[in-house]
Coordinates of C-alpha atoms and ligand atoms in Angstrom, one line a residue:
M22 CA 106.6 143.4 110.7
S23 CA 106.4 144.7 114.3
R24 CA 108.6 142.9 116.7
A25 CA 109.0 143.5 120.5
I26 CA 111.1 142.2 123.3
Y27 CA 109.9 141.5 126.8
P28 CA 113.1 141.2 128.8
G29 CA 113.6 140.0 132.3
S30 CA 115.1 137.5 134.7
F31 CA 112.0 135.2 134.8
D32 CA 113.3 133.2 137.8
P33 CA 110.7 131.8 137.4
V34 CA 108.0 133.0 135.1
T35 CA 104.8 133.9 137.0
L36 CA 101.2 134.3 135.9
G37 CA 101.7 138.1 136.0
H38 CA 104.5 137.7 133.4
L39 CA 102.3 135.4 131.3
D40 CA 99.5 138.0 131.3
I41 CA 101.9 140.6 129.9
I42 CA 103.2 138.1 127.3
K43 CA 99.7 137.2 126.1
R44 CA 98.6 140.9 125.8
S45 CA 101.9 141.8 124.0
S46 CA 101.4 139.0 121.5
E47 CA 98.1 140.6 120.6
I48 CA 99.7 144.0 119.9
F49 CA 102.9 142.9 118.0
D50 CA 103.4 140.5 115.1
E51 CA 106.3 138.8 117.1
V52 CA 107.3 138.9 120.7
I53 CA 110.7 137.7 121.9
I54 CA 111.0 137.0 125.6
G55 CA 114.6 137.9 126.4
V56 CA 115.9 136.1 129.4
L57 CA 118.9 137.9 130.8
N58 CA 122.0 135.8 131.5
N59 CA 123.0 137.8 134.6
T60 CA 126.2 136.5 136.0
S61 CA 126.0 138.8 139.0
K62 CA 122.8 137.2 140.3
S63 CA 122.5 133.6 141.5
P64 CA 119.2 132.5 140.2
L65 CA 117.2 129.5 141.5
F66 CA 116.7 128.2 137.9
S67 CA 119.6 128.0 135.4
L68 CA 119.4 130.1 132.3
E69 CA 118.5 127.0 130.2
E70 CA 115.8 126.0 132.7
R71 CA 114.2 129.5 132.6
V72 CA 114.2 129.6 128.8
N73 CA 112.8 126.1 128.5
M74 CA 110.0 126.7 131.0
L75 CA 109.1 129.9 129.2
N76 CA 109.0 128.2 125.8
E77 CA 106.8 125.4 127.3
V78 CA 104.3 127.8 128.8
V79 CA 104.0 129.9 125.6
S80 CA 103.9 126.9 123.2
D81 CA 100.3 127.7 122.4
I82 CA 101.1 131.3 121.4
P83 CA 102.6 131.0 117.9
N84 CA 104.2 134.5 117.7
V85 CA 106.1 134.3 121.0
K86 CA 109.4 132.6 121.7
A87 CA 111.9 132.8 124.6
V88 CA 115.7 133.2 124.0
S89 CA 118.5 134.2 126.3
F90 CA 120.7 137.2 125.9
D91 CA 123.9 138.6 127.3
G92 CA 125.0 142.2 127.7
L93 CA 123.1 145.3 126.9
L94 CA 119.4 144.9 126.1
V95 CA 119.4 147.6 123.5
E96 CA 122.3 146.0 121.7
F97 CA 120.4 142.7 121.6
A98 CA 117.3 144.5 120.4
K99 CA 119.3 146.3 117.6
E100 CA 120.9 143.0 116.4
N101 CA 117.4 141.5 116.1
D102 CA 115.7 144.5 114.5
I103 CA 113.5 145.1 117.6
K104 CA 112.2 148.6 118.1
V105 CA 110.0 148.2 121.2
I106 CA 110.8 147.0 124.7
V107 CA 107.8 145.8 126.7
R108 CA 107.8 146.1 130.5
G109 CA 105.0 145.5 133.0
L110 CA 104.2 148.0 135.7
R111 CA 102.6 146.5 138.9
A112 CA 102.5 149.5 141.1
V113 CA 103.9 153.0 141.6
T114 CA 106.9 151.4 143.4
D115 CA 108.0 149.9 140.1
F116 CA 107.8 153.2 138.3
E117 CA 111.0 154.9 139.4
Y118 CA 113.3 152.0 138.5
E119 CA 111.4 151.4 135.2
L120 CA 111.5 155.0 134.2
Q121 CA 115.2 155.2 134.9
M122 CA 115.8 152.1 132.8
A123 CA 113.6 153.3 129.9
Q124 CA 115.2 156.7 129.9
S125 CA 118.8 155.3 130.1
N126 CA 118.0 152.9 127.2
R127 CA 116.6 155.7 125.2
K128 CA 119.7 157.8 125.8
I129 CA 121.9 155.2 124.2
A130 CA 119.3 153.9 121.6
P131 CA 117.0 156.7 120.6
D132 CA 115.3 154.5 118.0
I133 CA 114.1 152.0 120.6
D134 CA 111.0 152.8 122.8
T135 CA 109.8 151.2 126.0
L136 CA 106.1 150.4 126.2
F137 CA 104.6 149.8 129.6
L138 CA 101.6 147.6 130.2
T139 CA 99.9 147.8 133.5
T140 CA 99.8 144.4 135.2
N141 CA 96.4 142.8 135.7
I142 CA 95.2 143.9 139.2
E143 CA 94.9 140.2 140.1
Y144 CA 98.7 139.9 139.9
A145 CA 99.7 143.4 141.2
Y146 CA 101.4 141.9 144.3
L147 CA 103.1 139.1 142.5
S148 CA 106.8 138.7 141.9
S149 CA 109.2 135.8 141.2
S150 CA 110.8 136.5 144.6
I151 CA 107.4 136.1 146.4
V152 CA 106.8 132.9 144.6
K153 CA 110.2 131.5 145.5
E154 CA 109.7 132.6 149.1
F155 CA 106.3 130.9 149.3
A156 CA 107.6 127.7 147.6
S157 CA 110.5 127.5 150.0
Y158 CA 108.0 127.2 152.9
G159 CA 105.9 124.7 151.1
V160 CA 103.1 127.1 150.3
D161 CA 101.0 126.0 147.3
V162 CA 101.9 128.3 144.4
N163 CA 99.5 126.8 141.8
E164 CA 97.5 130.0 141.5
L165 CA 100.6 132.2 141.0
V166 CA 102.6 130.4 138.4
P167 CA 101.9 128.1 135.4
E168 CA 101.3 124.4 136.4
L169 CA 104.7 123.3 135.0
V170 CA 106.5 125.9 137.0
A171 CA 104.8 124.9 140.2
L172 CA 106.0 121.4 139.6
E173 CA 109.5 122.5 138.8
L174 CA 109.5 124.6 142.0
K175 CA 108.5 121.6 144.1
K176 CA 111.4 119.6 142.6
K177 CA 113.9 122.4 143.3
M178 CA 112.6 122.6 146.9
G179 CA 112.8 118.9 147.3
I180 CA 109.0 118.6 147.7
D181 CA 108.1 115.9 145.2
K182 CA 104.4 115.4 146.2
Ligands
LIG217 O1 113.1 140.9 135.5 P1 114.1 142.0 135.8 O2 115.3 141.4 136.6 O3 113.5 143.2 136.5 O4 114.7 142.5 134.4 C1 115.7 143.5 134.3 C2 116.3 143.6 132.9 C3 116.8 142.3 132.4 C4 115.2 144.1 132.0 C5 117.5 144.6 132.9 O5 118.3 144.3 134.0 C6 118.3 144.6 131.7 O6 117.8 145.0 130.6 N1 119.5 144.1 131.8 C7 120.4 144.0 130.6 C8 121.6 144.9 130.8 C9 121.2 146.3 130.3 O7 120.8 146.6 129.2 N2 121.3 147.3 131.3 C10 121.0 148.7 131.0 C11 119.5 148.9 131.5 S1 119.4 150.5 132.1

């Protein structure tokens, strides 16, 4: 059985992430969305909130589930018999960081490969940070994130309408 991990912070999940998740689910038998418990960042959404939102938005994709992980990604992958890491590439600006991460991971875990999917052009500019920035100014983010996430963002920002 082919199993891949799509890791990230997902603070929060965007339609760009969801596009990569859907396409990965058509390539692999099983896709685990790995939400990093990064204690050095202070996320808008708690780890539990991020995992729950992800599981809600992928509830119609049977071979995908979100879980949290701590520590090194490749260690988590090994423990779960995962041989492929999926990452999205939006633009050339992502490339340097992604290449470094893929090569570093491969140095310590030669059996694990990174597969890059190019982001749908419609979402090439999109990031969780942009979404949070827009939401903080009351901009409608319904076209950028799943409906549930847009609602949760409004709650976080204290905009309940
Ligand atoms: O969505 P992000 O924040 O760009 O995702 C980054 C992530 C979670 C993929 C990366 O920071 C990661 O894998 N962290 C876990 C710790 C680790 O394995 N570090 C070595 C990577 S070179």
